[in-house]
């Protein structure tokens, strides 16, 4: 069983608010990822990190930022939330070894009013 | 061209039947492939991984890989209503990135 945790599980906020979605893993994984997924739609990679102080943007520009100050922690921040940010946000991690599996957290369902 | 193509379904099978899910991939250098199950409103859960040509069996699940045809499949034997979910095919490409298909929705009818 993967030990990767996301909080909050659900979040409803108003437009213009700054929010941070938390993701932590206790497996010592170097590689961490944030995906965005709308209902019934595919996963879109928005950010990833290959280690401490390493962050990259993915395929989807979501107007969010990430940081990786500690191996186990990879928070995602939206500076000014908009209704278009309403979605499910999934955090994932894996080791640096070849062929290693990707494990997902339970996700954060964000609704921006 | 998407890196992974899956038939979005929906696929419906009666309880006890074999469900067959398929995907094709474009990166010929990809070495690793995975099947994830995702229930509505939940996160993807890894159910199978396969790295070599041929079949890999785990309980009621069998993954099949054909690198020459760039084809990956998942067979679910003795399908149960609890297998009703979306199944995501995923690969690991030569750019060191995971990529996912759009998923196939499976409904097992009691």
Short mmCIF file of C-alpha atoms in Angstrom, two decimals:
data_model
loop_
_atom_site.label_atom_id
_atom_site.label_comp_id
_atom_site.label_asym_id
_atom_site.label_seq_id
_atom_site.Cartn_x
_atom_site.Cartn_y
_atom_site.Cartn_z
CA UNK A 1 0.00 0.00 0.00
CA UNK A 2 1.33 3.41 -1.00
CA UNK A 3 1.81 6.02 1.71
CA UNK A 4 0.98 9.24 -0.06
CA UNK A 5 -1.35 11.72 1.55
CA UNK A 6 -3.30 14.64 0.22
CA UNK A 7 -5.19 17.29 2.16
CA UNK A 8 -7.79 18.56 2.10
CA UNK A 9 -9.93 15.86 0.51
CA UNK A 10 -12.57 18.41 -0.49
CA UNK A 11 -12.32 22.20 -0.71
CA UNK A 12 -14.92 24.80 -1.66
CA UNK A 13 -13.68 28.37 -1.92
CA UNK A 14 -14.55 31.69 -3.49
CA UNK A 15 -12.99 33.26 -6.55
CA UNK A 16 -9.76 35.15 -5.97
CA UNK A 17 -8.65 33.19 -2.91
CA UNK A 18 -5.14 31.83 -2.56
CA UNK A 19 -5.05 28.12 -1.75
CA UNK A 20 -2.44 25.46 -1.16
CA UNK A 21 -3.09 21.79 -1.74
CA UNK A 22 -0.87 19.57 0.39
CA UNK A 23 0.84 16.36 -0.67
CA UNK A 24 3.20 14.27 1.40
CA UNK A 25 4.72 10.83 0.97
CA UNK A 26 6.61 8.72 3.45
CA UNK A 27 8.25 6.36 0.96
CA UNK A 28 11.33 8.47 0.26
CA UNK A 29 10.38 8.79 -3.41
CA UNK A 30 12.42 11.28 -5.42
CA UNK A 31 9.87 11.83 -8.16
CA UNK A 32 6.57 13.54 -7.45
CA UNK A 33 3.80 14.71 -9.75
CA UNK A 34 0.61 16.76 -9.79
CA UNK A 35 -2.18 15.84 -12.17
CA UNK A 36 -5.49 17.54 -12.88
CA UNK A 37 -8.50 15.48 -13.88
CA UNK A 38 -12.04 16.55 -14.75
CA UNK A 39 -14.86 13.96 -14.40
CA UNK A 40 -14.66 11.32 -17.10
CA UNK A 41 -11.64 12.98 -18.66
CA UNK A 42 -7.98 12.09 -18.96
CA UNK A 43 -5.23 12.97 -16.53
CA UNK A 44 -3.25 16.11 -17.32
CA UNK A 45 0.24 16.57 -15.89
CA UNK A 46 0.57 20.07 -14.44
CA UNK A 47 3.82 19.91 -12.44
CA UNK A 48 6.52 17.43 -11.55
CA UNK A 49 9.68 17.24 -9.48
CA UNK A 50 12.65 14.91 -9.66
CA UNK A 51 14.02 15.88 -6.28
CA UNK A 52 14.58 18.64 -3.75
CA UNK A 53 14.72 22.10 -5.36
CA UNK A 54 13.74 20.62 -8.74
CA UNK A 55 10.36 21.53 -10.27
CA UNK A 56 9.07 21.56 -13.83
CA UNK A 57 5.83 22.50 -15.55
CA UNK A 58 3.88 19.77 -17.26
CA UNK A 59 1.70 19.81 -20.32
CA UNK A 60 -1.14 21.81 -18.82
CA UNK A 61 -0.64 25.41 -17.79
CA UNK A 62 -2.85 25.66 -14.72
CA UNK A 63 -1.63 28.98 -13.32
CA UNK A 64 -0.36 27.17 -10.28
CA UNK A 65 3.04 26.87 -8.67
CA UNK A 66 4.78 24.13 -6.72
CA UNK A 67 7.74 23.85 -4.40
CA UNK A 68 9.97 20.97 -3.29
CA UNK A 69 11.93 22.02 -0.24
CA UNK A 70 11.78 18.58 1.38
CA UNK A 71 11.76 15.18 -0.32
CA UNK A 72 8.50 14.15 1.28
CA UNK A 73 6.50 17.34 0.65
CA UNK A 74 5.23 18.73 -2.68
CA UNK A 75 2.54 21.40 -2.19
CA UNK A 76 0.60 23.00 -5.04
CA UNK A 77 -0.46 26.66 -4.76
CA UNK A 78 -3.07 28.62 -6.68
CA UNK A 79 -2.45 32.34 -6.15
CA UNK A 80 -5.93 33.41 -7.25
CA UNK A 81 -8.50 30.69 -7.70
CA UNK A 82 -11.04 30.89 -10.53
CA UNK A 83 -14.09 28.76 -11.37
CA UNK A 84 -12.07 27.24 -14.25
CA UNK A 85 -9.79 25.70 -11.60
CA UNK A 86 -12.64 23.51 -10.37
CA UNK A 87 -11.34 19.97 -10.80
CA UNK A 88 -9.81 16.99 -9.06
CA UNK A 89 -6.11 17.36 -8.25
CA UNK A 90 -4.09 14.16 -7.89
CA UNK A 91 -0.63 13.91 -6.39
CA UNK A 92 1.58 10.93 -7.27
CA UNK A 93 5.08 9.67 -6.57
CA UNK A 94 7.54 6.99 -7.59
CA UNK A 95 11.14 5.98 -7.02
CA UNK A 96 13.93 6.93 -9.36
CA UNK A 97 14.47 3.35 -10.47
CA UNK A 98 13.53 2.26 -13.98
CA UNK A 99 10.11 0.66 -14.48
CA UNK A 100 8.93 1.75 -11.08
CA UNK A 101 5.22 2.17 -10.54
CA UNK A 102 3.44 5.46 -9.96
CA UNK A 103 1.38 5.67 -6.78
CA UNK A 104 -1.45 8.15 -6.29
CA UNK A 105 -2.80 9.95 -3.29
CA UNK A 106 -6.53 10.07 -2.63
CA UNK A 107 -6.92 13.40 -4.43
CA UNK A 108 -8.34 16.84 -3.62
CA UNK A 109 -11.67 17.79 -5.14
CA UNK A 110 -11.60 21.58 -5.56
CA UNK A 111 -14.66 23.69 -6.25
CA UNK A 112 -14.24 27.41 -6.90
CA UNK A 113 -17.45 29.41 -6.71
CA UNK B 1 -1.10 11.71 -32.10
CA UNK B 2 -1.69 10.71 -28.50
CA UNK B 3 0.89 8.48 -26.92
CA UNK B 4 -1.76 6.00 -25.81
CA UNK B 5 -5.05 5.24 -27.50
CA UNK B 6 -7.83 3.47 -25.67
CA UNK B 7 -11.39 2.73 -26.68
CA UNK B 8 -13.36 4.94 -24.30
CA UNK B 9 -16.28 2.50 -24.25
CA UNK B 10 -18.48 2.13 -22.42
CA UNK B 11 -17.89 -1.59 -22.35
CA UNK B 12 -20.60 -3.71 -20.77
CA UNK B 13 -20.21 -7.37 -19.89
CA UNK B 14 -22.43 -9.72 -17.89
CA UNK B 15 -21.28 -10.93 -14.50
CA UNK B 16 -18.97 -13.93 -14.83
CA UNK B 17 -17.85 -13.07 -18.36
CA UNK B 18 -14.38 -12.05 -19.56
CA UNK B 19 -13.83 -8.33 -20.03
CA UNK B 20 -11.17 -7.39 -22.57
CA UNK B 21 -9.61 -3.93 -22.50
CA UNK B 22 -7.14 -2.77 -25.11
CA UNK B 23 -4.70 0.01 -25.76
CA UNK B 24 -2.08 0.90 -28.35
CA UNK B 25 0.93 3.12 -27.84
CA UNK B 26 3.07 5.20 -30.16
CA UNK B 27 6.48 5.38 -28.45
CA UNK B 28 8.22 2.25 -29.69
CA UNK B 29 10.96 2.74 -27.10
CA UNK B 30 8.56 2.48 -24.16
CA UNK B 31 9.47 -0.39 -21.87
CA UNK B 32 6.97 -0.36 -19.03
CA UNK B 33 3.21 -0.51 -19.05
CA UNK B 34 0.61 -0.32 -16.34
CA UNK B 35 -3.10 -0.75 -15.85
CA UNK B 36 -4.88 1.43 -13.31
CA UNK B 37 -8.44 1.09 -12.08
CA UNK B 38 -10.31 4.25 -11.16
CA UNK B 39 -13.68 4.31 -9.46
CA UNK B 40 -15.81 7.39 -9.95
CA UNK B 41 -14.55 10.26 -7.80
CA UNK B 42 -11.53 8.29 -6.61
CA UNK B 43 -7.85 8.27 -7.53
CA UNK B 44 -6.28 5.67 -9.86
CA UNK B 45 -5.21 2.41 -8.25
CA UNK B 46 -2.48 0.28 -9.81
CA UNK B 47 -3.67 -3.25 -10.61
CA UNK B 48 -1.12 -4.61 -13.09
CA UNK B 49 2.31 -3.84 -14.48
CA UNK B 50 4.02 -5.55 -17.42
CA UNK B 51 7.47 -5.09 -18.87
CA UNK B 52 8.09 -8.08 -21.16
CA UNK B 53 6.33 -9.46 -24.20
CA UNK B 54 3.72 -12.06 -23.39
CA UNK B 55 1.21 -12.56 -20.63
CA UNK B 56 1.32 -11.78 -16.94
CA UNK B 57 -1.35 -13.17 -14.67
CA UNK B 58 -2.42 -11.99 -11.22
CA UNK B 59 -5.57 -13.58 -9.88
CA UNK B 60 -8.45 -12.78 -12.22
CA UNK B 61 -6.36 -10.26 -14.15
CA UNK B 62 -4.08 -10.98 -17.12
CA UNK B 63 -2.02 -8.29 -18.81
CA UNK B 64 -0.71 -8.90 -22.31
CA UNK B 65 2.05 -7.00 -24.07
CA UNK B 66 3.04 -7.17 -27.73
CA UNK B 67 5.87 -4.74 -28.39
CA UNK B 68 6.06 -5.51 -32.10
CA UNK B 69 2.42 -4.44 -32.51
CA UNK B 70 2.70 -1.77 -29.77
CA UNK B 71 -0.33 -3.23 -28.08
CA UNK B 72 -1.25 -3.75 -24.44
CA UNK B 73 -4.36 -5.43 -23.14
CA UNK B 74 -6.02 -6.38 -19.87
CA UNK B 75 -8.30 -9.37 -19.46
CA UNK B 76 -10.57 -9.64 -16.44
CA UNK B 77 -11.93 -13.14 -15.92
CA UNK B 78 -15.09 -13.93 -13.99
CA UNK B 79 -16.04 -10.24 -14.04
CA UNK B 80 -17.80 -8.95 -10.92
CA UNK B 81 -19.99 -5.87 -10.44
CA UNK B 82 -17.21 -4.49 -8.23
CA UNK B 83 -14.98 -4.43 -11.34
CA UNK B 84 -17.18 -1.67 -12.78
CA UNK B 85 -14.81 1.29 -13.11
CA UNK B 86 -12.69 3.18 -15.59
CA UNK B 87 -9.46 1.41 -16.56
CA UNK B 88 -6.48 3.53 -17.50
CA UNK B 89 -3.65 2.24 -19.64
CA UNK B 90 -0.32 3.90 -18.88
CA UNK B 91 3.20 3.71 -20.22
CA UNK B 92 6.64 5.01 -19.39
CA UNK B 93 8.29 6.60 -22.38
CA UNK B 94 11.84 7.17 -23.50
CA UNK B 95 11.56 10.75 -22.20
CA UNK B 96 11.31 9.36 -18.69
CA UNK B 97 7.68 10.40 -18.34
CA UNK B 98 4.50 8.56 -17.56
CA UNK B 99 1.67 8.93 -20.02
CA UNK B 100 -1.95 7.86 -19.63
CA UNK B 101 -4.75 6.92 -21.96
CA UNK B 102 -8.17 8.49 -21.61
CA UNK B 103 -9.53 5.32 -20.01
CA UNK B 104 -12.14 2.69 -20.85
CA UNK B 105 -15.34 2.63 -18.83
CA UNK B 106 -16.36 -0.91 -17.85
CA UNK B 107 -19.77 -1.89 -16.51
CA UNK B 108 -20.36 -5.41 -15.23
CA UNK B 109 -24.05 -6.22 -15.29
CA UNK B 110 -25.30 -8.50 -12.48
#
